[in-house]
Amino acid sequence: KGLLGRIDFFLSETARAQGLSRAEWPARLQRLTRGPLAALLPPEWELWLDGGHNADAGLAIARFFEDSAPLHLIIGMLANKDPAAILAPLAGKLRSVSVVPAPGHEAHAPGDFAAHTALPVSSFPDVAAALVARSDMRVADKNLVSVPNAQGQTRAEQALLHNYSGYGWKDVLQA
């Protein structure tokens, strides 16, 4: 039996539904609106954090951003994970791919990601450097500021920070 099956006698169906609807799962499609990383971006940009590491996570990310502007993906991935698990579902949804190291862990190199995308893959020493480089693109190309979605509405440029290493989520989330 799952966890919910064990707590039937403690919580009503309504209480469980309310609790689940209000649940927060840090680093799973979490929007970062403040802190040092968010401060590096222009105000109209959105910064999202996700720590998924398999094909199901890649599909969930792709579904979540289905109607959004193309994403700037910043990724650091442990060497024992499959880059295609994230890149394949996002094919056609990415504007750029930036690779950062996973300090203290064996991680994929930029070339490992290049094999799974037609986009150029850039390497940066850390997430902050990648965000600054990507947000500076908007100054050079005004087309990057917003892109109409399928309904003709515009959405802010988005950066998706994706890192499997556990490389400091606590630091990012507390920022």
Backbone as ProteinMPNN parsed JSONL, in Angstrom:
{"seq_chain_A": "KGLLGRIDFFLSETARAQGLSRAEWPARLQRLTRGPLAALLPPEWELWLDGGHNADAGLAIARFFEDSAPLHLIIGMLANKDPAAILAPLAGKLRSVSVVPAPGHEAHAPGDFAAHTALPVSSFPDVAAALVARSDMRVADKNLVSVPNAQGQTRAEQALLHNYSGYGWKDVLQA", "coords_chain_A": {"N_chain_A": [[0.826, -1.189, 0.0], [0.432, 2.248, -0.746], [1.586, 5.401, 0.607], [-0.673, 7.067, 0.973], [-2.652, 5.143, 1.369], [-2.067, 4.237, 3.878], [-2.744, 6.293, 5.555], [-5.443, 6.647, 5.648], [-7.242, 6.605, 7.858], [-6.565, 8.889, 9.212], [-6.958, 11.196, 7.651], [-9.452, 12.905, 5.809], [-10.952, 12.369, 2.561], [-11.279, 14.831, 1.295], [-9.467, 16.443, 2.724], [-7.066, 15.187, 2.037], [-7.048, 15.665, -0.75], [-6.927, 18.466, -0.795], [-4.462, 18.857, 0.453], [-2.68, 17.584, -1.355], [-3.087, 19.216, -3.588], [-1.856, 21.502, -2.783], [0.722, 20.876, -2.401], [4.245, 21.258, -2.584], [7.097, 20.682, -4.53], [10.244, 20.979, -4.273], [12.637, 21.946, -6.713], [11.454, 20.634, -8.808], [10.139, 21.464, -11.643], [10.069, 24.103, -10.68], [9.546, 27.482, -10.288], [11.872, 30.053, -10.092], [11.865, 33.046, -8.599], [13.205, 34.933, -7.194], [16.391, 35.802, -5.725], [19.975, 35.25, -6.186], [20.453, 34.092, -8.752], [18.069, 34.505, -10.259], [18.144, 37.258, -10.221], [20.033, 37.863, -12.103], [18.826, 37.907, -14.536], [16.87, 39.572, -17.127], [13.848, 41.384, -16.24], [11.562, 40.401, -17.584], [12.038, 37.771, -18.115], [11.693, 34.267, -17.303], [12.731, 31.959, -14.836], [13.285, 28.626, -14.398], [13.53, 25.701, -12.426], [14.559, 22.369, -12.442], [15.038, 19.048, -11.398], [14.823, 16.502, -12.435], [15.706, 13.232, -13.799], [15.387, 11.275, -15.745], [13.737, 9.547, -18.509], [10.957, 9.85, -18.126], [10.873, 12.214, -16.631], [11.92, 13.967, -18.536], [9.831, 13.915, -20.427], [7.771, 14.999, -18.855], [8.726, 17.591, -18.418], [8.738, 18.539, -21.055], [5.978, 18.454, -21.627], [5.047, 20.329, -19.759], [6.148, 22.731, -20.714], [4.975, 22.945, -23.16], [3.398, 24.902, -24.606], [4.984, 27.119, -24.489], [7.396, 29.784, -24.968], [10.415, 29.137, -26.836], [13.023, 27.435, -25.048], [15.958, 28.22, -23.123], [18.168, 25.976, -22.306], [19.945, 25.067, -19.477], [22.21, 22.896, -18.339], [23.541, 20.397, -16.214], [24.78, 17.268, -15.909], [24.967, 14.128, -14.352], [27.367, 11.595, -15.123], [26.339, 9.026, -15.276], [23.775, 9.204, -16.226], [21.347, 9.592, -18.904], [21.731, 11.756, -21.538], [19.944, 12.025, -23.71], [17.489, 11.471, -22.601], [16.453, 13.816, -21.595], [16.934, 15.72, -23.616], [15.749, 14.685, -26.027], [12.82, 14.686, -25.678], [12.521, 17.438, -25.613], [13.125, 18.36, -28.097], [12.902, 20.718, -30.653], [11.841, 22.556, -28.902], [13.822, 23.968, -27.762], [15.998, 26.787, -27.561], [18.613, 27.158, -27.009], [21.436, 25.283, -25.751], [23.202, 24.889, -22.875], [25.976, 23.778, -21.116], [26.962, 22.979, -17.864], [29.393, 22.291, -15.288], [29.239, 19.58, -12.879], [30.065, 19.979, -9.916], [32.315, 18.056, -8.0], [31.432, 15.635, -8.934], [31.403, 13.024, -11.401], [30.682, 13.993, -14.581], [28.691, 14.567, -17.571], [30.215, 15.704, -20.582], [30.17, 18.615, -22.768], [30.144, 17.615, -25.451], [28.799, 15.207, -25.198], [26.162, 15.949, -25.055], [25.831, 17.267, -27.453], [25.602, 15.257, -29.302], [22.954, 14.68, -29.278], [21.357, 16.742, -30.146], [20.52, 19.23, -32.583], [21.24, 21.768, -32.17], [23.793, 24.213, -31.399], [26.04, 23.479, -28.76], [26.972, 24.949, -25.824], [29.562, 25.597, -23.415], [29.908, 26.388, -19.997], [31.43, 27.79, -17.043], [29.851, 27.826, -14.772], [26.452, 28.039, -13.494], [25.597, 30.712, -13.21], [27.25, 32.114, -15.041], [26.337, 30.995, -17.431], [23.653, 31.844, -17.441], [23.968, 34.642, -17.581], [25.231, 34.873, -20.083], [23.215, 33.874, -21.786], [21.064, 35.616, -21.255], [22.143, 37.968, -22.179], [21.933, 37.587, -24.879], [19.49, 38.553, -25.65], [19.774, 41.26, -25.952], [21.194, 41.513, -28.302], [19.518, 40.341, -30.166], [16.419, 41.118, -30.768], [14.28, 39.46, -31.286], [14.347, 37.485, -29.445], [13.063, 38.23, -27.156], [10.259, 37.786, -26.734], [8.012, 35.234, -27.755], [5.326, 34.268, -29.807], [2.828, 32.009, -28.633], [0.924, 29.021, -29.381], [-1.667, 30.025, -29.194], [-1.404, 32.597, -29.954], [-0.63, 34.331, -28.005], [1.857, 36.114, -26.16], [4.768, 35.05, -24.409], [7.1, 35.431, -21.78], [10.627, 35.212, -22.323], [12.275, 32.189, -21.506], [14.365, 30.493, -19.23], [15.574, 27.362, -18.503], [16.789, 25.776, -15.869], [18.606, 22.994, -15.376], [19.761, 20.355, -13.605], [21.368, 17.467, -12.615], [23.015, 16.806, -10.543], [22.683, 17.306, -7.879], [23.947, 19.461, -7.082], [23.933, 21.63, -5.365], [21.375, 22.403, -4.783], [20.192, 23.225, -2.428], [21.531, 25.614, -1.891], [20.733, 27.107, -4.13], [17.958, 27.161, -3.808], [17.647, 28.49, -1.388], [18.507, 30.964, -1.99]], "CA_chain_A": [[0.0, 0.0, 0.0], [1.153, 3.508, -0.773], [1.488, 6.264, 1.776], [-2.051, 7.514, 1.178], [-3.416, 4.023, 1.896], [-1.749, 4.085, 5.294], [-3.247, 7.401, 6.371], [-6.888, 6.786, 5.462], [-7.973, 6.876, 9.084], [-6.191, 10.199, 9.737], [-7.36, 12.315, 6.799], [-10.593, 12.708, 4.912], [-10.642, 12.49, 1.13], [-11.177, 16.266, 1.016], [-8.208, 16.931, 3.295], [-5.97, 14.681, 1.199], [-7.078, 16.377, -2.036], [-6.421, 19.818, -0.557], [-3.035, 18.76, 0.732], [-1.954, 17.293, -2.597], [-3.158, 20.359, -4.498], [-0.988, 22.56, -2.26], [2.062, 20.335, -2.208], [5.337, 21.836, -3.351], [8.18, 19.742, -4.699], [11.38, 21.805, -4.678], [13.488, 21.529, -7.83], [10.664, 19.952, -9.844], [9.405, 22.52, -12.339], [9.928, 25.173, -9.698], [9.929, 28.789, -10.804], [12.693, 30.861, -9.192], [11.51, 34.442, -8.859], [14.107, 35.819, -6.463], [17.679, 35.211, -5.41], [21.066, 35.725, -7.033], [20.34, 33.644, -10.145], [16.958, 35.229, -10.875], [18.551, 38.663, -10.345], [20.895, 38.012, -13.275], [18.011, 37.921, -15.752], [15.948, 40.698, -17.314], [12.605, 41.14, -15.495], [10.539, 39.677, -18.34], [12.426, 36.368, -18.24], [11.326, 33.325, -16.251], [13.774, 30.988, -14.531], [12.675, 27.405, -13.871], [14.48, 24.731, -11.908], [14.069, 20.992, -12.411], [16.103, 18.091, -11.107], [14.503, 15.168, -12.935], [16.904, 12.61, -14.363], [15.089, 10.117, -16.585], [12.862, 9.828, -19.653], [9.672, 10.364, -17.639], [11.085, 13.619, -16.278], [12.038, 14.693, -19.797], [8.481, 14.048, -20.986], [7.015, 15.926, -18.006], [9.231, 18.938, -18.712], [8.253, 18.896, -22.393], [4.537, 18.737, -21.516], [4.872, 21.561, -18.993], [6.52, 23.873, -21.548], [4.433, 22.687, -24.497], [2.925, 26.115, -25.272], [5.821, 28.246, -24.083], [8.461, 30.233, -25.858], [11.562, 28.217, -26.784], [13.785, 27.486, -23.803], [17.409, 28.155, -23.03], [18.42, 24.906, -21.348], [21.242, 25.045, -18.8], [22.17, 21.541, -17.799], [24.697, 19.672, -15.709], [24.232, 15.921, -15.752], [25.888, 13.079, -13.937], [27.802, 10.742, -16.231], [25.565, 7.78, -15.34], [22.433, 9.519, -16.734], [21.261, 9.627, -20.363], [21.37, 13.085, -22.037], [18.793, 11.959, -24.611], [16.26, 11.402, -21.804], [15.949, 15.181, -21.463], [17.003, 16.454, -24.884], [14.825, 14.177, -27.055], [11.468, 15.233, -25.546], [12.542, 18.889, -25.794], [13.483, 18.693, -29.492], [12.003, 21.72, -31.211], [11.442, 23.498, -27.86], [15.004, 24.626, -27.205], [16.678, 27.837, -28.325], [20.035, 26.959, -26.784], [21.826, 24.282, -24.763], [24.416, 25.28, -22.177], [26.391, 22.73, -20.19], [27.767, 23.412, -16.72], [29.921, 21.133, -14.56], [28.589, 19.112, -11.652], [31.218, 19.933, -9.014], [32.431, 16.917, -7.114], [30.84, 14.45, -9.541], [31.719, 12.73, -12.793], [29.55, 14.544, -15.328], [28.763, 14.581, -19.028], [30.871, 16.831, -21.245], [29.303, 19.204, -23.793], [30.019, 16.744, -26.617], [27.806, 14.167, -24.928], [24.855, 16.537, -25.359], [25.817, 17.625, -28.875], [25.182, 14.08, -30.068], [21.499, 14.51, -29.165], [20.654, 17.957, -30.546], [21.059, 19.933, -33.751], [21.666, 23.084, -31.703], [25.139, 24.298, -30.839], [26.1, 23.267, -27.317], [27.991, 25.803, -25.215], [30.039, 25.189, -22.1], [30.136, 27.504, -19.088], [32.011, 27.311, -15.781], [28.824, 27.695, -13.743], [25.103, 28.432, -13.903], [25.523, 32.166, -13.324], [27.867, 32.517, -16.309], [25.434, 30.588, -18.513], [22.488, 32.737, -17.432], [24.381, 35.957, -18.077], [25.463, 34.759, -21.525], [21.936, 33.699, -22.473], [20.24, 36.82, -21.147], [22.757, 38.983, -23.047], [21.504, 37.341, -26.259], [18.295, 39.323, -25.943], [20.198, 42.588, -26.365], [21.642, 41.433, -29.693], [18.46, 39.856, -31.047], [15.139, 41.45, -30.14], [13.354, 38.353, -31.479], [14.422, 36.565, -28.317], [12.366, 38.75, -25.989], [9.046, 37.0, -26.548], [7.625, 34.446, -28.924], [3.918, 33.911, -29.651], [2.536, 30.59, -28.514], [-0.081, 28.528, -30.329], [-2.868, 30.845, -29.107], [-1.071, 33.95, -30.371], [-0.22, 35.13, -26.862], [3.304, 36.091, -25.99], [5.265, 34.702, -23.077], [8.473, 35.879, -21.554], [11.719, 34.276, -22.586], [12.452, 31.316, -20.354], [15.58, 29.698, -19.06], [15.308, 26.189, -17.681], [18.0, 25.314, -15.202], [18.394, 21.571, -15.155], [21.018, 19.806, -13.123], [21.131, 16.21, -11.924], [24.096, 16.445, -9.648], [22.441, 17.667, -6.49], [25.102, 20.32, -6.971], [23.751, 22.816, -4.546], [19.982, 22.839, -4.828], [19.915, 23.935, -1.191], [22.025, 26.978, -2.074], [19.902, 27.769, -5.127], [16.612, 27.369, -3.268], [17.686, 29.45, -0.303], [18.91, 32.275, -2.524]], "C_chain_A": [[0.867, 1.249, 0.0], [0.924, 4.305, 0.501], [0.043, 6.68, 2.038], [-2.924, 6.401, 1.743], [-3.197, 3.827, 3.382], [-2.341, 5.186, 6.167], [-4.738, 7.628, 6.199], [-7.611, 7.192, 6.731], [-7.625, 8.225, 9.687], [-6.804, 11.353, 8.951], [-8.561, 11.957, 5.933], [-10.123, 12.828, 3.468], [-10.448, 13.959, 0.753], [-9.848, 16.829, 1.52], [-7.024, 16.454, 2.474], [-5.9, 15.43, -0.123], [-6.533, 17.787, -1.877], [-4.915, 19.808, -0.32], [-2.218, 18.509, -0.522], [-1.973, 18.478, -3.547], [-2.24, 21.49, -4.062], [0.459, 22.107, -2.077], [3.068, 21.056, -3.1], [6.469, 20.823, -3.376], [9.386, 20.522, -5.182], [12.214, 21.133, -5.773], [12.763, 20.642, -8.825], [9.753, 20.998, -10.473], [9.056, 23.647, -11.373], [10.391, 26.482, -10.315], [10.696, 29.544, -9.723], [12.437, 32.321, -9.533], [12.399, 35.428, -8.122], [15.401, 35.064, -6.157], [18.719, 35.636, -6.422], [20.963, 35.273, -8.484], [19.224, 34.388, -10.871], [17.334, 36.691, -11.102], [19.435, 38.904, -11.56], [20.112, 38.195, -14.57], [17.188, 39.194, -15.883], [14.599, 40.373, -16.669], [11.559, 40.332, -16.261], [10.875, 38.196, -18.553], [11.901, 35.558, -17.07], [12.463, 32.336, -16.086], [13.122, 29.806, -13.829], [13.769, 26.432, -13.479], [13.842, 23.356, -11.919], [15.232, 20.047, -12.222], [15.782, 16.677, -11.547], [15.694, 14.565, -13.656], [16.612, 11.39, -15.238], [14.111, 10.52, -17.683], [11.499, 10.36, -19.207], [9.779, 11.836, -17.256], [11.194, 14.465, -17.539], [10.682, 14.925, -20.443], [7.64, 15.04, -20.184], [7.441, 17.372, -18.269], [8.686, 19.409, -20.059], [6.76, 19.228, -22.358], [4.303, 20.072, -20.81], [5.131, 22.794, -19.86], [5.972, 23.774, -22.972], [4.044, 23.953, -25.249], [3.777, 27.338, -24.952], [6.757, 28.678, -25.209], [9.594, 29.209, -25.795], [12.44, 28.492, -25.567], [15.282, 27.573, -24.039], [17.683, 27.126, -21.941], [19.832, 25.012, -20.798], [21.259, 23.749, -18.018], [23.537, 21.068, -17.331], [24.187, 18.287, -15.364], [25.304, 14.927, -15.354], [26.16, 12.133, -15.094], [26.988, 9.453, -16.341], [24.115, 7.999, -15.777], [22.493, 9.681, -18.247], [20.852, 11.021, -20.851], [20.141, 13.083, -22.94], [17.475, 11.928, -23.844], [15.635, 12.782, -21.634], [15.903, 15.872, -22.818], [15.979, 15.972, -25.918], [13.409, 14.727, -26.876], [11.402, 16.741, -25.792], [12.938, 19.313, -27.209], [12.44, 19.658, -30.055], [11.543, 22.761, -30.192], [12.617, 24.296, -27.311], [15.544, 25.686, -28.146], [18.186, 27.688, -28.167], [20.239, 25.867, -25.736], [23.171, 24.707, -24.193], [24.731, 24.223, -21.139], [27.277, 23.343, -19.107], [28.283, 22.17, -16.009], [29.041, 20.776, -13.369], [29.71, 18.927, -10.631], [31.179, 18.737, -8.06], [31.88, 15.619, -7.676], [31.383, 14.249, -10.95], [30.492, 13.106, -13.615], [29.777, 14.449, -16.828], [29.455, 15.848, -19.516], [29.918, 17.393, -22.304], [29.108, 18.31, -25.019], [29.002, 15.633, -26.435], [26.394, 14.665, -25.228], [24.732, 16.856, -26.838], [25.355, 16.467, -29.746], [23.667, 13.926, -30.109], [20.697, 15.76, -29.535], [21.312, 18.55, -31.788], [21.558, 21.325, -33.37], [23.133, 23.073, -31.3], [25.057, 24.129, -29.326], [27.267, 24.081, -26.776], [28.359, 25.274, -23.843], [30.316, 26.434, -21.272], [30.675, 26.97, -17.77], [30.987, 27.126, -14.665], [27.494, 28.224, -14.279], [25.008, 29.942, -14.099], [26.11, 32.647, -14.647], [26.972, 32.154, -17.488], [24.218, 31.498, -18.583], [22.839, 34.11, -17.988], [24.578, 35.912, -19.586], [24.147, 34.653, -22.282], [21.081, 34.952, -22.394], [20.826, 37.95, -21.98], [22.363, 38.792, -24.5], [20.323, 38.234, -26.623], [18.638, 40.737, -26.383], [20.562, 42.579, -27.845], [20.516, 41.058, -30.643], [17.116, 40.067, -30.375], [14.101, 40.35, -30.326], [13.363, 37.387, -30.306], [13.596, 37.028, -27.127], [11.074, 37.987, -25.727], [8.669, 36.341, -27.871], [6.156, 34.096, -28.768], [3.746, 32.407, -29.504], [1.413, 30.22, -29.474], [-1.353, 29.378, -30.316], [-2.605, 32.292, -29.511], [-0.676, 34.861, -29.224], [1.3, 35.092, -26.771], [3.648, 35.732, -24.561], [6.702, 35.164, -22.979], [9.454, 34.788, -21.955], [11.936, 33.444, -21.338], [13.806, 30.641, -20.385], [15.203, 28.551, -18.138], [16.634, 25.689, -17.152], [17.782, 23.859, -14.835], [19.717, 20.94, -14.757], [20.752, 18.581, -12.27], [22.08, 15.951, -10.79], [23.773, 16.643, -8.178], [23.446, 18.733, -6.096], [24.881, 21.544, -6.107], [22.328, 23.307, -4.624], [19.657, 23.654, -3.583], [20.35, 25.396, -1.327], [21.152, 27.747, -3.052], [18.543, 28.109, -4.53], [16.578, 28.378, -2.135], [17.977, 30.861, -0.798], [17.723, 33.193, -2.703]], "O_chain_A": [[1.904, 1.301, 0.661], [0.144, 3.904, 1.365], [-0.419, 6.653, 3.179], [-3.842, 6.673, 2.516], [-4.07, 3.297, 4.07], [-2.431, 5.031, 7.385], [-5.249, 8.687, 6.563], [-8.504, 8.038, 6.688], [-8.322, 8.677, 10.595], [-7.134, 12.386, 9.533], [-8.662, 10.851, 5.402], [-9.032, 13.328, 3.195], [-9.55, 14.289, -0.021], [-9.187, 17.598, 0.822], [-6.084, 17.212, 2.234], [-4.813, 15.793, -0.573], [-5.768, 18.258, -2.718], [-4.19, 20.658, -0.838], [-1.184, 19.143, -0.733], [-0.988, 18.729, -4.241], [-1.881, 22.345, -4.871], [1.311, 22.883, -1.645], [2.761, 21.415, -4.237], [6.766, 20.184, -2.367], [9.545, 20.714, -6.387], [12.455, 19.926, -5.751], [13.41, 19.958, -9.618], [8.726, 21.368, -9.904], [7.907, 24.077, -11.271], [11.514, 26.573, -10.811], [10.236, 29.663, -8.587], [12.758, 32.774, -10.632], [12.355, 36.628, -8.394], [15.481, 33.846, -6.315], [18.399, 36.303, -7.406], [21.36, 36.023, -9.377], [19.424, 34.854, -11.992], [16.887, 37.299, -12.075], [19.572, 40.045, -12.003], [20.677, 38.595, -15.588], [16.845, 39.824, -14.883], [14.242, 39.2, -16.561], [10.746, 39.644, -15.644], [10.069, 37.454, -19.116], [11.687, 36.089, -15.98], [13.087, 31.922, -17.063], [12.482, 29.968, -12.79], [14.811, 26.355, -14.131], [12.712, 23.189, -11.459], [16.293, 20.227, -12.821], [16.415, 15.733, -11.073], [16.596, 15.288, -14.08], [17.495, 10.559, -15.45], [13.707, 11.679, -17.778], [10.946, 11.243, -19.862], [8.869, 12.617, -17.53], [10.626, 15.555, -17.608], [10.413, 16.013, -20.952], [6.888, 15.827, -20.758], [6.6, 18.269, -18.333], [8.228, 20.544, -20.187], [6.328, 20.188, -22.997], [3.449, 20.854, -21.227], [4.415, 23.79, -19.752], [6.46, 24.449, -23.879], [4.341, 24.063, -26.438], [3.328, 28.471, -25.129], [6.879, 28.021, -26.243], [9.72, 28.489, -24.805], [12.576, 29.632, -25.122], [15.801, 27.063, -25.032], [17.447, 27.398, -20.764], [20.802, 25.043, -21.556], [20.424, 23.53, -17.14], [24.554, 21.314, -17.979], [23.239, 18.159, -14.588], [26.391, 14.885, -15.929], [25.296, 11.897, -15.938], [26.956, 8.846, -17.411], [23.308, 7.073, -15.705], [23.568, 9.886, -18.81], [19.72, 11.436, -20.6], [19.374, 14.046, -22.936], [16.442, 12.322, -24.387], [14.414, 12.9, -21.538], [14.921, 16.546, -23.132], [15.396, 16.797, -26.621], [12.833, 15.202, -27.855], [10.344, 17.265, -26.141], [13.069, 20.506, -27.483], [11.238, 19.425, -29.935], [10.918, 23.752, -30.571], [12.433, 25.195, -26.491], [15.548, 25.514, -29.365], [18.95, 28.041, -29.065], [19.346, 25.566, -24.944], [24.15, 24.865, -24.923], [23.859, 23.818, -20.37], [28.2, 24.108, -19.384], [27.675, 21.104, -16.112], [28.214, 21.57, -12.92], [30.247, 17.827, -10.499], [30.169, 18.452, -7.417], [31.858, 14.604, -6.979], [31.778, 15.21, -11.611], [29.396, 12.601, -13.375], [30.903, 14.273, -17.294], [29.298, 16.922, -18.936], [28.963, 16.72, -22.694], [28.008, 18.257, -25.569], [28.407, 15.167, -27.407], [25.528, 13.88, -25.613], [23.652, 16.73, -27.415], [24.779, 16.681, -30.812], [23.147, 13.127, -30.889], [19.497, 15.83, -29.268], [22.512, 18.386, -32.009], [22.225, 21.984, -34.167], [23.66, 22.034, -30.903], [24.106, 24.589, -28.693], [28.406, 23.922, -27.215], [27.568, 24.591, -23.193], [30.881, 27.409, -21.766], [30.41, 25.823, -17.412], [31.217, 26.365, -13.725], [27.427, 28.781, -15.375], [24.395, 30.399, -15.064], [25.521, 33.503, -15.306], [26.861, 32.924, -18.442], [23.796, 31.884, -19.673], [22.083, 34.673, -18.78], [24.137, 36.817, -20.294], [23.987, 35.289, -23.324], [20.434, 35.315, -23.377], [20.081, 38.813, -22.446], [22.445, 39.736, -25.285], [20.175, 38.626, -27.781], [17.867, 41.355, -27.117], [20.269, 43.537, -28.561], [20.558, 41.426, -31.817], [16.718, 39.286, -29.51], [13.121, 40.314, -29.582], [12.467, 36.551, -30.191], [13.444, 36.274, -26.166], [10.825, 37.581, -24.592], [8.976, 36.845, -28.951], [5.755, 33.66, -27.689], [4.429, 31.626, -30.165], [1.004, 31.041, -30.295], [-2.051, 29.446, -31.327], [-3.504, 33.128, -29.416], [-0.411, 36.044, -29.439], [1.942, 34.156, -27.247], [2.92, 36.063, -23.625], [7.415, 35.268, -23.977], [9.138, 33.598, -21.925], [11.794, 33.949, -20.225], [14.314, 30.269, -21.443], [14.575, 28.764, -17.101], [17.49, 25.233, -17.909], [16.875, 23.533, -14.069], [20.687, 20.997, -15.513], [19.992, 18.649, -11.304], [21.948, 14.927, -10.119], [24.524, 16.186, -7.316], [23.762, 18.893, -4.917], [25.701, 22.459, -6.182], [22.087, 24.511, -4.54], [18.938, 24.651, -3.658], [19.623, 26.304, -0.925], [20.859, 28.921, -2.827], [18.034, 29.213, -4.722], [15.568, 29.056, -1.946], [17.718, 31.837, -0.094], [17.885, 34.332, -3.142]]}, "name": "protein", "num_of_chains": 1, "seq": "KGLLGRIDFFLSETARAQGLSRAEWPARLQRLTRGPLAALLPPEWELWLDGGHNADAGLAIARFFEDSAPLHLIIGMLANKDPAAILAPLAGKLRSVSVVPAPGHEAHAPGDFAAHTALPVSSFPDVAAALVARSDMRVADKNLVSVPNAQGQTRAEQALLHNYSGYGWKDVLQA"}
